[in-house]
Coordinates of C-alpha atoms in Angstrom, one line a residue:
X660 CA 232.6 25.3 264.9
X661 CA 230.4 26.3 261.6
X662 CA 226.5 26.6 262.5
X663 CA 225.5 26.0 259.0
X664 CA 223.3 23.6 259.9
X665 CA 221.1 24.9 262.5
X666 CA 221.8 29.0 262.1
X667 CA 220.5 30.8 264.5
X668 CA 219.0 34.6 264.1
X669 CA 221.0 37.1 266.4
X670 CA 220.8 41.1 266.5
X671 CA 223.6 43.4 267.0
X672 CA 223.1 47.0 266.9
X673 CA 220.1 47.1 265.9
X674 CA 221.0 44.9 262.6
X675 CA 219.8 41.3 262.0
X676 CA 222.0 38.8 261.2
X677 CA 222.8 35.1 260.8
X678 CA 224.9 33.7 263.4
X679 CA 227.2 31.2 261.3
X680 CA 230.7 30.5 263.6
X681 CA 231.0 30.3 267.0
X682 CA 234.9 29.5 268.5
X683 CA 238.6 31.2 268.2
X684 CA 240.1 33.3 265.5
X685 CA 243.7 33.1 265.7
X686 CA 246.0 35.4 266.8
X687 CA 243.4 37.0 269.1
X688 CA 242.0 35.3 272.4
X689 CA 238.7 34.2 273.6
X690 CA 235.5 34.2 271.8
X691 CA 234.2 35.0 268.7
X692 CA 230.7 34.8 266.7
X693 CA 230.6 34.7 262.8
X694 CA 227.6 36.5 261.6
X695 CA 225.9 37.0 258.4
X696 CA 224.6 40.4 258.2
X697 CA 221.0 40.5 256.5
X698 CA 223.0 43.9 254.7
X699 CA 225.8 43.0 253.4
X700 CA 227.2 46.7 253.5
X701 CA 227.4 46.2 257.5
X702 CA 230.1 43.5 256.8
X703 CA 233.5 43.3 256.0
X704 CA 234.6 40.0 254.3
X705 CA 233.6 36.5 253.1
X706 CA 234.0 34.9 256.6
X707 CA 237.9 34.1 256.5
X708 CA 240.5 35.8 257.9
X709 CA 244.3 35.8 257.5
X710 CA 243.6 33.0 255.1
X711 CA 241.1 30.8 257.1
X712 CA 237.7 30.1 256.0
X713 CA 236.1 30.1 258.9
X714 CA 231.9 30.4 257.7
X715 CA 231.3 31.1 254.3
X716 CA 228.4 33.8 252.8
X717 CA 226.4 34.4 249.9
X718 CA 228.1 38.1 249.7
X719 CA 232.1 38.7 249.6
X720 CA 231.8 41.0 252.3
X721 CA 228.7 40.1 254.1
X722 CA 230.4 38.5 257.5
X723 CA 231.8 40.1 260.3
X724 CA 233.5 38.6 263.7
X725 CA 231.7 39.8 266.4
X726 CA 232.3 39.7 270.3
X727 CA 229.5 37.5 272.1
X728 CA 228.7 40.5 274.7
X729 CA 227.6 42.9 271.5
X730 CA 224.8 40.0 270.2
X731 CA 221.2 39.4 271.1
X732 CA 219.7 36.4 270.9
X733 CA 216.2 37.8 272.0
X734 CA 213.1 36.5 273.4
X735 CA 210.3 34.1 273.3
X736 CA 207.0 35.0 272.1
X737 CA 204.9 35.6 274.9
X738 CA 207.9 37.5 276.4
X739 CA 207.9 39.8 273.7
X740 CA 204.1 39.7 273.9
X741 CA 204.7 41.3 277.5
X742 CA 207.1 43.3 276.7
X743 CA 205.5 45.6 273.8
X744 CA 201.5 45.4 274.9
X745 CA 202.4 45.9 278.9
X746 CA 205.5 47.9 279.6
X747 CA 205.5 50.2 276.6
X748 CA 201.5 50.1 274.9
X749 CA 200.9 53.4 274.2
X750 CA 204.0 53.5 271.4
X751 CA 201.7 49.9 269.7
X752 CA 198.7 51.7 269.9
X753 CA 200.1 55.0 267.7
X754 CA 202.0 52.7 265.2
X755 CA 199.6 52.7 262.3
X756 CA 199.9 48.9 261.3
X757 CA 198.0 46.6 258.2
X758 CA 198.5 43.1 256.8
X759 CA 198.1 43.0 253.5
X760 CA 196.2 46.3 253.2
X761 CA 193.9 45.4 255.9
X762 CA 194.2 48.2 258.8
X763 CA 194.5 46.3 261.8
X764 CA 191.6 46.9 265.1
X765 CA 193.3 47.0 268.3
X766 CA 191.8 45.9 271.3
X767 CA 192.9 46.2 274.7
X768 CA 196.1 45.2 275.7
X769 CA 195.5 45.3 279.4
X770 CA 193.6 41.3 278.7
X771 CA 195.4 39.5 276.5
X772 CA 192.5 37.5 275.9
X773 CA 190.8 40.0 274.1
X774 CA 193.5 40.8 271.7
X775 CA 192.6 39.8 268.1
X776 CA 195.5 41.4 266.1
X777 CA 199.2 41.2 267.2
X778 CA 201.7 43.1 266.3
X779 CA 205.3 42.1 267.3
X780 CA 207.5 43.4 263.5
X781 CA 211.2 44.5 264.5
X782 CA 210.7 42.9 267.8
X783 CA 213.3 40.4 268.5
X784 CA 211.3 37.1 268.6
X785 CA 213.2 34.4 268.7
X786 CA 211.0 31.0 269.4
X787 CA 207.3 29.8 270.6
X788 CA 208.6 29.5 274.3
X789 CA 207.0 26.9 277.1
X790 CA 204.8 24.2 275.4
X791 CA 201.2 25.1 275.7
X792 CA 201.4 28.6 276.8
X793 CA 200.4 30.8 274.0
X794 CA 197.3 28.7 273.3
X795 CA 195.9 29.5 277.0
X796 CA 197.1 33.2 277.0
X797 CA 196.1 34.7 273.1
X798 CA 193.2 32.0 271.5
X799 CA 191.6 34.6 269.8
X800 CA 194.2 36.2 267.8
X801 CA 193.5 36.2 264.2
X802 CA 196.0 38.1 262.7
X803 CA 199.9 38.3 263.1
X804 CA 202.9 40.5 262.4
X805 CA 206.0 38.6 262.7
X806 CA 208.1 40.6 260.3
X807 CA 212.0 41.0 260.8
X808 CA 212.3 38.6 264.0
X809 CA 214.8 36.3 264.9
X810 CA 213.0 33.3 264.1
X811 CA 215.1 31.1 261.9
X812 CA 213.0 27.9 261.2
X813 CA 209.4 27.4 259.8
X814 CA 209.7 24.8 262.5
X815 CA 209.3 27.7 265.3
X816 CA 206.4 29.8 263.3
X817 CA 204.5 26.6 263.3
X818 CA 205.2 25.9 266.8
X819 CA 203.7 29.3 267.4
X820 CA 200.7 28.9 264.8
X821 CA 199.6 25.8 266.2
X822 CA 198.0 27.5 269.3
X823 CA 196.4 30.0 267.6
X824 CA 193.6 28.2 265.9
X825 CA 191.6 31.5 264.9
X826 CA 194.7 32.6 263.3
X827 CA 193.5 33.6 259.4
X828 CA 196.7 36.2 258.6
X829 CA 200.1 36.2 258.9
X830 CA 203.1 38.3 257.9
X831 CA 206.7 37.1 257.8
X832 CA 208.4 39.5 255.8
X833 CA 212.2 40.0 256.3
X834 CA 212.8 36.6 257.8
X835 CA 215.5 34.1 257.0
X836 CA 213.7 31.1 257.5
X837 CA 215.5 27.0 256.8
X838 CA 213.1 25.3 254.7
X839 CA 211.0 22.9 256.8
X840 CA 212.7 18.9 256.2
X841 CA 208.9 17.7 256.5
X842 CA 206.4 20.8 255.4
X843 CA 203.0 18.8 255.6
X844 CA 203.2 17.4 258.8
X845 CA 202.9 21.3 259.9
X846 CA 199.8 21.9 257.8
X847 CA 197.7 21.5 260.6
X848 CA 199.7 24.8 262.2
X849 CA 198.4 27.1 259.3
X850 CA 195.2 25.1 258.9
X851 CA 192.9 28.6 259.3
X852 CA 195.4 30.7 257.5
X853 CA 194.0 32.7 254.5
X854 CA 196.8 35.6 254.0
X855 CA 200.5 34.8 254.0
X856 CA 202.6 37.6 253.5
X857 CA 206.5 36.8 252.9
X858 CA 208.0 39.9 251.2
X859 CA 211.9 40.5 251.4
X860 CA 212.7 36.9 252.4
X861 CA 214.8 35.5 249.7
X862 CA 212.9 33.1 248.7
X863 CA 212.7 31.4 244.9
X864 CA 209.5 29.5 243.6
X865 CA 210.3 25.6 244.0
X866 CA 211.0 27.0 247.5
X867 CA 207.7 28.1 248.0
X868 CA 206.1 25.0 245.8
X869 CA 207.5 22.3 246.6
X870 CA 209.3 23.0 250.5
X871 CA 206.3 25.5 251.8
X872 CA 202.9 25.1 250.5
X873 CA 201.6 22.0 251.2
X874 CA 201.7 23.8 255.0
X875 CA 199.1 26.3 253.9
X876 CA 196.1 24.0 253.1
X877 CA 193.6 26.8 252.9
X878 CA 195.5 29.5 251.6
X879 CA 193.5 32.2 249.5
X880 CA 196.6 35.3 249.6
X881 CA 199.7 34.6 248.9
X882 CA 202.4 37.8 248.8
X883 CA 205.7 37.4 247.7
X884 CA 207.1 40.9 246.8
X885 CA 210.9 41.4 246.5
X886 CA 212.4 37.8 246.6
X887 CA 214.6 36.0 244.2
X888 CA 211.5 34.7 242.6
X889 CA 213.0 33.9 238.4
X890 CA 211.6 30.4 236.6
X891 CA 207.9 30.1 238.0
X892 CA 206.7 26.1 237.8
X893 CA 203.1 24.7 237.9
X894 CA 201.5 24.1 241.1
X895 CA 200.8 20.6 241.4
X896 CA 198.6 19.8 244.2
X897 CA 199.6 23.0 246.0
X898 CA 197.8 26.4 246.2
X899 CA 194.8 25.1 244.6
X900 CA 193.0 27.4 247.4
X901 CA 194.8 30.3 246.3
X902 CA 192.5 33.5 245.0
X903 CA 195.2 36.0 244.8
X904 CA 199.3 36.3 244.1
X905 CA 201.6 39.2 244.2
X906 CA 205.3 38.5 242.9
X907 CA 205.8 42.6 242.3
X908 CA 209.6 43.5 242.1
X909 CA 210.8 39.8 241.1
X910 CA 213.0 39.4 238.5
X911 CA 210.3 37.0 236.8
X912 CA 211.5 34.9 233.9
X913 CA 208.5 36.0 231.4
X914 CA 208.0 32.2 229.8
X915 CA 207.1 30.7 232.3
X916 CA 204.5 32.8 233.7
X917 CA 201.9 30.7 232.1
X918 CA 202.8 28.2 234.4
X919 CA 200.8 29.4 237.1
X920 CA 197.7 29.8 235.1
X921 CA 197.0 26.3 236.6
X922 CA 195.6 28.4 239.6
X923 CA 191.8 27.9 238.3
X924 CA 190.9 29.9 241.7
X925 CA 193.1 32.6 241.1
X926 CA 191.7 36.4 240.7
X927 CA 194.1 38.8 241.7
X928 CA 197.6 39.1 240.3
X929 CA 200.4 41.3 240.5
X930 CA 202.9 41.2 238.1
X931 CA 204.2 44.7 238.6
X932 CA 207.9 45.5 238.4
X933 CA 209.1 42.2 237.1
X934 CA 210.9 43.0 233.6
X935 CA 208.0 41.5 231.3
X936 CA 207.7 42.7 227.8
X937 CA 205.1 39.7 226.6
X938 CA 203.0 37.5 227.3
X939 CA 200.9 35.3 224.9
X940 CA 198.3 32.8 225.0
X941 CA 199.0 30.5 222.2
X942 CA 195.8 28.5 222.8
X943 CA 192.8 31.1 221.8
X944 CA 192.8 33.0 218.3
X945 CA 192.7 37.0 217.8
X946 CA 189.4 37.8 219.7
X947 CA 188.8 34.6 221.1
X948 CA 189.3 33.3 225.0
X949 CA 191.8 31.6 226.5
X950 CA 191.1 29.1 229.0
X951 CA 194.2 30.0 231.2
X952 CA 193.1 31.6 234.6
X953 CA 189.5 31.3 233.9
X954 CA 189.0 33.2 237.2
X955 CA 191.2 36.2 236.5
X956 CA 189.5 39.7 237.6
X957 CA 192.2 41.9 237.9
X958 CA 196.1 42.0 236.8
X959 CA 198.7 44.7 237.7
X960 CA 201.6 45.2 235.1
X961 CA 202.7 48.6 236.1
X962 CA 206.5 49.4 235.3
X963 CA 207.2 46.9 233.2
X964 CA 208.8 46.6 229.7
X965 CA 205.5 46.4 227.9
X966 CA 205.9 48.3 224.4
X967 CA 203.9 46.5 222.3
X968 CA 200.0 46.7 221.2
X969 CA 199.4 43.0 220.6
X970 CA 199.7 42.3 224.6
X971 CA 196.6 44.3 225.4
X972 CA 194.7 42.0 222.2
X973 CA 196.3 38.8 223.9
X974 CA 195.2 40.4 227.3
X975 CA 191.7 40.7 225.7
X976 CA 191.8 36.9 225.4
X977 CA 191.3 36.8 229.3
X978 CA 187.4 36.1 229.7
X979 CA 187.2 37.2 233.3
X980 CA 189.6 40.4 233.3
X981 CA 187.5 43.4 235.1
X982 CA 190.5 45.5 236.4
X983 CA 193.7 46.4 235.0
X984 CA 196.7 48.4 235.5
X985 CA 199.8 48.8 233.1
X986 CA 200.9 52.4 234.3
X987 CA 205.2 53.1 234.1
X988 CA 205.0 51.2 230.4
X989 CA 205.6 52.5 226.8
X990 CA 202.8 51.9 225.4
X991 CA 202.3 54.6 222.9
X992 CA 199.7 55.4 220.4
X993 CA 201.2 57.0 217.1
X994 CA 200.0 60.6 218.3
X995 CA 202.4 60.2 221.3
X996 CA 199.5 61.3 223.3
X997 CA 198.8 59.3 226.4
X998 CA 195.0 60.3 226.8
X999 CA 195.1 58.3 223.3
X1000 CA 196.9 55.2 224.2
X1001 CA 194.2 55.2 227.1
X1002 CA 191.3 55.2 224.8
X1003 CA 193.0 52.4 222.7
X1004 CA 193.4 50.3 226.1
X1005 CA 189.7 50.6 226.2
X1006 CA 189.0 50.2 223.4
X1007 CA 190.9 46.3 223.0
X1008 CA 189.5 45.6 226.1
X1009 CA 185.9 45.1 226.3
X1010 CA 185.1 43.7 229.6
X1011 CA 187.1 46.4 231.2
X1012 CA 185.5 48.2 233.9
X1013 CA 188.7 49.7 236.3
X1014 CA 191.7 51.5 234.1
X1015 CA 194.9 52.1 236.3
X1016 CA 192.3 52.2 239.5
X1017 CA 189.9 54.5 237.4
X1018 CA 186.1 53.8 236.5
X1019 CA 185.9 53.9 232.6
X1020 CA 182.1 55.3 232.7
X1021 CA 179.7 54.6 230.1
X1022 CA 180.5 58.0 228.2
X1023 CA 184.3 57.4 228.4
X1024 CA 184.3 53.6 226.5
X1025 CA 181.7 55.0 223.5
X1026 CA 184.2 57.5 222.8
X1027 CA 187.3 55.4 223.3
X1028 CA 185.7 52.8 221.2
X1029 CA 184.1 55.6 218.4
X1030 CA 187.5 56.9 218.3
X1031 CA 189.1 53.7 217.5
X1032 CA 186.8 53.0 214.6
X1033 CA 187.8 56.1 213.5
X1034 CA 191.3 56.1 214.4
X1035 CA 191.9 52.8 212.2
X1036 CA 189.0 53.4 209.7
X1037 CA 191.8 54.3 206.8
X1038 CA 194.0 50.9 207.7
X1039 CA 190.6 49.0 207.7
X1040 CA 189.3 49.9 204.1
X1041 CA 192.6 49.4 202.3
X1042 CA 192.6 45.8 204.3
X1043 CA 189.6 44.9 202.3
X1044 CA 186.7 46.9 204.8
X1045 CA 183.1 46.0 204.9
X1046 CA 184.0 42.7 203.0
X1047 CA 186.9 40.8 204.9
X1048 CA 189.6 42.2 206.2
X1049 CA 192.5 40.5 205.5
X1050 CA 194.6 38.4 208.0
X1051 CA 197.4 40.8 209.0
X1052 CA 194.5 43.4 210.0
X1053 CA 192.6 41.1 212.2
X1054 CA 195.2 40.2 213.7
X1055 CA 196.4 43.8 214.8
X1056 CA 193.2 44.9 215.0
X1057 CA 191.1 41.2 216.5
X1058 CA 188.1 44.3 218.4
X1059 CA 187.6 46.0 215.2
X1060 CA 185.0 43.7 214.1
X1061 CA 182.8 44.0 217.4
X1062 CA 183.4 47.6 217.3
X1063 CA 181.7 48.0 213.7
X1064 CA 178.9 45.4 214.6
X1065 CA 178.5 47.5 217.7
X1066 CA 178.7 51.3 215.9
X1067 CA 178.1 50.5 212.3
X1068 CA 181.2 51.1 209.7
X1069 CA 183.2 54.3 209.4
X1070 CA 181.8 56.8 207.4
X1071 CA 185.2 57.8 205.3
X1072 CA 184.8 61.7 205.5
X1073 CA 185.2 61.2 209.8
X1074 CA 188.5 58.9 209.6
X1075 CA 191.4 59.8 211.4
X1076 CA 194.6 59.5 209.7
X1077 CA 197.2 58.8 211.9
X1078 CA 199.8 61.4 212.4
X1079 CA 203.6 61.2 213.9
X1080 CA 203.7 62.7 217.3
X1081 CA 204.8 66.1 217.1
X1082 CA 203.5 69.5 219.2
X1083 CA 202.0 70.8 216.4
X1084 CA 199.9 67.9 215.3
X1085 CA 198.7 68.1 219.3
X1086 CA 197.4 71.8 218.5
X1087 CA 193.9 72.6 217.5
X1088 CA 192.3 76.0 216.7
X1089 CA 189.5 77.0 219.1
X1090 CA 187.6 79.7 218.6
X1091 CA 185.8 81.0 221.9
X1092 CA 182.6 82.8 222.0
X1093 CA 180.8 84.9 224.8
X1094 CA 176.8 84.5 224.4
X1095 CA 176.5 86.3 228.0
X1096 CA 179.0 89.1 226.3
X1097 CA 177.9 90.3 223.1
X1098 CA 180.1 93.3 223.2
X1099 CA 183.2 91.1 223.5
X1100 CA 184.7 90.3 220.3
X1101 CA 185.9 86.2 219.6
X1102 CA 189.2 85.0 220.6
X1103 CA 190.9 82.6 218.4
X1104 CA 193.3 80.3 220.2
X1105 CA 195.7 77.4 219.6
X1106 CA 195.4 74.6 222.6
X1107 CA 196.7 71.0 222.3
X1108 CA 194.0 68.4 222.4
X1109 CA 195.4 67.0 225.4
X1110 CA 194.6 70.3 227.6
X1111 CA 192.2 69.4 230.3
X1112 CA 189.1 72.1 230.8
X1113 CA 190.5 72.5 234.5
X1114 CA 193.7 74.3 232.5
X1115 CA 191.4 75.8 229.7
X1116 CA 189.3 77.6 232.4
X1117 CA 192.6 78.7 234.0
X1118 CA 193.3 80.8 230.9
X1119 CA 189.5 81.7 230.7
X1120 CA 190.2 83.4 234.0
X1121 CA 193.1 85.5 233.2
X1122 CA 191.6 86.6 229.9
X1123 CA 188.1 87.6 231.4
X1124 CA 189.2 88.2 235.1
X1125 CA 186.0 85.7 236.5
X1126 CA 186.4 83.0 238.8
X1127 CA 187.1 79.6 236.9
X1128 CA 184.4 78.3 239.3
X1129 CA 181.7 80.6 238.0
X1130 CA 182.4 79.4 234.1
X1131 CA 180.6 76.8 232.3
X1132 CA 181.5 75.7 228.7
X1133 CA 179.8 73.6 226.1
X1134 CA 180.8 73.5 222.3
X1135 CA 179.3 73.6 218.6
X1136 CA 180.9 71.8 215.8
X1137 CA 180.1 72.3 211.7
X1138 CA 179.8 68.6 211.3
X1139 CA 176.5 68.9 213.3
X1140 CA 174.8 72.4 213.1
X1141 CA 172.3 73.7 215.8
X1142 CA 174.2 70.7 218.6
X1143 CA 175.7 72.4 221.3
X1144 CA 177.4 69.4 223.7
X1145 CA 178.4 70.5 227.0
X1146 CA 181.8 70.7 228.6
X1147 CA 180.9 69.3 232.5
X1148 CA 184.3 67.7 233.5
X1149 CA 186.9 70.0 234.1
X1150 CA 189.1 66.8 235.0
X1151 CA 188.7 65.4 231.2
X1152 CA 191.0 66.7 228.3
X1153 CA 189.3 68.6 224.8
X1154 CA 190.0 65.6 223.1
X1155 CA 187.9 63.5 225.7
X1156 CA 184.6 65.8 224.7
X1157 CA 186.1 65.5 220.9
X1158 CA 186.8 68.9 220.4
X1159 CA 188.4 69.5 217.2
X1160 CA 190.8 71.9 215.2
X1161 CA 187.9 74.7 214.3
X1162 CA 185.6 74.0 217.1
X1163 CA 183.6 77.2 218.7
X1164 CA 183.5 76.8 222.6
X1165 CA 180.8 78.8 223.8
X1166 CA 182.1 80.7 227.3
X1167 CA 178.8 81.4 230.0
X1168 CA 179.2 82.8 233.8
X1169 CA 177.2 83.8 236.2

C-alpha cells in the first residue's frame, strides 16, 4: 500500500529516507519497503519496477526497495535523550555544537534537570514519546538541536515543544517535515521560541508564510539557508516579530524581494548567494530614503551577480544600513583596482560603519570620500559643476553633492582622470630615501599603487638586509612642501596613504 499520506522517516545505513510503499513486489516473496532516499544518488529508480508504479518520487532515480530487517524506524525523544547524554556523554561533550552562531554551554548530563541546551542532530528521533514525560524530565531546556531526525510531521516537533516552555532556540535543519493541516492551533508549542533554524529542508516561501508561521508567534530569527526558496510574498500578519532573515544559497527570484520589506522589525538580512544582480527602490529619489525596511542595519550580498554602481546609490537609499557585505561580486571601479572599488563603496555609502566585516575608521572614509571628489571631479565640471549638475550626473553620481558640501569643490589641478585598468597605469614611481644613511645613495623604484607597506617593507628588507620590524616609513609629496605624513599601517596599500607616481618615501630604522 502507498504511504503518501502519512510518510514516515526511516534510516538505513546510515542514510535517511522517506518510507513511501510498504507490501509485495512481484516476482519476489515477502516484504518490501519503498523508500525515498533524502540523496537521490543512493537510489535506483522512480519507484516502479517491471512496469508497476508502485510509489512515485520527486527524482527519477531517488527510490529503492528495501528489505524491512535493513530499516530503522528509531526512537522517541527521551529515549534518545538517554541514549547520547547517559551511555555515551563524553563523545556530546567534545562535539563542538552552536545554533545559529551561538556556542552552546553544557551542563551536566548526569541531572537532566539541569540541562539547558540539547543536542540530539543525526540522532534518530522519531516522536515526542509518552504524554507528559519530557515536561517533568528537561523543563529548563532552552535551546534544541533536532537536525536530520526522523521526525516527519510539525505535528511531533510541537508535541515535543510544548513541554519545554523555556524553549527560545530551535534547529531543524535537514528534516522532511508534512506541513501542519492546522498551524496556529500549535502556536502555543513555539510560544517562547526566538531562533528557528530550517536550513536544507526543502522548503519554498508560501510554505513557510502561509502553512508555518502563524506557529512562531514571537519569532525574532528566522534561517532558511539552502531550500527551494524562488517567488518571496509579503508577510501578512506573520513574522511581524521577526528581527532577522537569512535566505543565503536560494535561488531567489530578485523582483520580488521587495516583498518582504513589509518586515518593519527587520535588521539583519542575508541575501548571500541567491543570483541577484538588482535591486531598486522605486519609491525615494537619487539621495533620498526609502521607507522600505526602515529598521535595516546590516545586509549580506556576498557572491552574487551584482555588477552595477547604481545598486550601492539605491543601497544608499536605506536610512538605517550600518553593515554591509557584497564580497564574491564584480563590482569594479574603472582602474580595475579593488582597493578602489572599496573606497567608492564608502564613499556612496554614508552611514556605513562595517565594510565586508571591517571597521571603515575615521581616516579610511575622508580618503575614500576625498578620492571620490577627485576621482569624478572631471565628469562633474563638464556636467555643469559648481552650478547644477545636470540630471544624468546626479543620478550616477546622487553622494557627490554631500561630498562637495562636506569637502568644498575640486580644485581642477588635483582631479583624477580616470584610466582603463591596465598594469602599467597601477605603477607609480617611488623614490626612496635614507635620512638615517646619508652615505646611501636614492633608489628609484616602480611599485603598483595597490602594494601594501607590509610587501613594500618586504623589499626594504632584502635591499638593506634590516628586519622589516625595525623600519618605519613616512612620505613627502611636491604638492605640499616641508609635510612629511607617516606610513603606520603596514596592512593598508600606498594608495590608501595617497602615495603617488613621484612621491619620496623617507626609509628610518633603528
Amino acid at each position: 500500500r502507498k504511504l503518501d499520506e502519512n510518510r514516515k522517516r526511516v534510516s538505513c545505513d546510515g542514510e535517511r529516507a522517506t518510507l513511501r510503499y510498504v507490501g509485495p513486489v512481484p516476482p519476489t516473496s515477502g516484504l518490501w519497503l519503498g523508500v525515498e532516499w533524502d540523496n537521490p544518488e543512493r537510489g535506483k529508480h522512480d519507484g516502479s519496477h517491471n512496469g508497476v508504479q508502485y510509489f512515485t518520487c520527486s527524482h527519477p532515480t531517488g527510490g529503492s526497495f528495501v528489505r524491512p530487517a535493513k530499516v530503522t524506524f528509531g526512537v522517541d525523544f527521551l529515549t534518545a535523550v538517554q541514549q547520547v547524554y547517559l551511555i555515551n556523554p563524553e563523545a556530546v561533550l567534545s562535539e563542538n555544537v552552536s545554533v545559529s552562531c551561538r556556542k552552546l554551554d553544557w551542563a551536566g548530563v548526569k541531572d537532566f534537570q539541569k540541562l539547558q541546551s540539547v543536542v540530539l542532530s543525526g540522532f534518530e528521533v522519531n516522536g515526542p514519546g509518552a504524554a507528559g514525560e519530557i515536561r517533568t524530565t528537561l523543563y529548563n531546556v532552552c535551546w534544541l538541536d533536532l537536525s536530520g531526525t526522523l521526525l516527519s510531521r510539525w505535528e511531533d516537533v510541537a508535541a515535543i515543544t510544548e513541554q519545554l516552555d523555556k524553549l527560545e532556540g530551535l534547529q531543524l535543519h535537514r528534516n522532511r517535515l508534512t506541513l501542519p493541516s492546522e498551524p496556529s492551533v500549535h502556536s502555543q508549542a513555539f510560544c517562547n521560541l526566538k531562533t528557528l533554524a530550517l536550513n536544507q529542508c526543502q522548503l519554498t516561501w508560501p510554505q513557510v508564510q502561509a502553512h508555518c508561521a502563524t506557529m512562531w508567534p514571537q519569532l525574532e530569527e528566522l534561517i532558511l539557508e539552502a531550500n527551494d526558496i524562488t517567488e518571496l510574498q509579503r508577510p501578512e500578519g506573520v513574522l511581524q516579530s521577526l528581527k532577522s532573515l537569512n535566505l543565503a544559497n536560494n535561488p531567489l527570484v530578485e523582483d520580488t524581494l521587495l516583498s518582504i520589506s513589509a518586515l518593519n522589525r527587520l535588521e539583519k538580512l542575508n541575501l548571500s548567494t541567491t543570483g541577484i544582480s538588482v535591486i531598486r527602490f522605486e519609491d525615494a529619489a537619487p539621495g533620498e530614503k526609502t521607507v522600505m525596511f526602515p529598521a535595516l542595519t546590516s545586509l549580506n550580498l556576498n557572491n552574487n551577480n551584482i555588477t552595477e554602481w547604481f545598486v550601492v546609490d539605491e543601497l544608499a537609499k536605506l536610512s538605517s544600513l550600518v553593515r554591509f557585505s557584497c564580497q564574491g561580486n564584480r563590482l569594479l571601479s574603472k582602474d580595475g583596482n579593488p582597493n578602489t572599488a572599496r573606497q567608492m563603496v564608502i564613499a556612496k555609502l554614508e552611514q556605513l560603519v562595517f565594510l565586508n566585516n571591517c571597521t571603515i575608521i575615521s581616516d579610511e572614509r575622508r580618503g575614500a570620500e576625498l578620492d571620490y571628489i577627485k576621482m569624478f571631479g572631471e565628469e562633474w565640471l563638464k556636467a555643469g559643476g559648481p552650478g547644477q549638475p545636470n540630471a544624468d550626473f546626479i543620478k550616477q553620481h546622487p553622494c557627490y553633492q554631500k561630498l562637495i558640501d562636506k569637502y568644498g569643490a575640486p580644485d581642477e589641478s588635483e582631479l583624477k582622470k580616470p584610466q582603463p585598468f591596465a598594469l602599467k597605469n597601477q605603477l607609480i614611481k617611488i623614490t626612496f630615501l635614507f635620512p638615517n644613511d646619508p652615505d646611501r645613495k636614492p633608489i628609484e623604484k616602480k611599485l603598483p599603487a595597490s602594494m601594501d607597506v607590509q610587501k613594500v617593507k618586504g623589499l626594504l628588507h632584502r635591499m638593506l638586509k634590516v628586519p622589516a620590524a625595525d623600519l618605519k616609513l613616512s612620505y613627502k609629496t611636491s604638492k605640499k612642501a616641508g609635510v612629511e605624513f607617516d606610513i603606520d599601517n603596514d596592512q593598508k596599500t600606498l594608495q590608501f596613504f595617497s602615495v603617488e607616481d613621484g612621491d619620496r618615501v623617507l626609509v628610518r630604522w633603528s
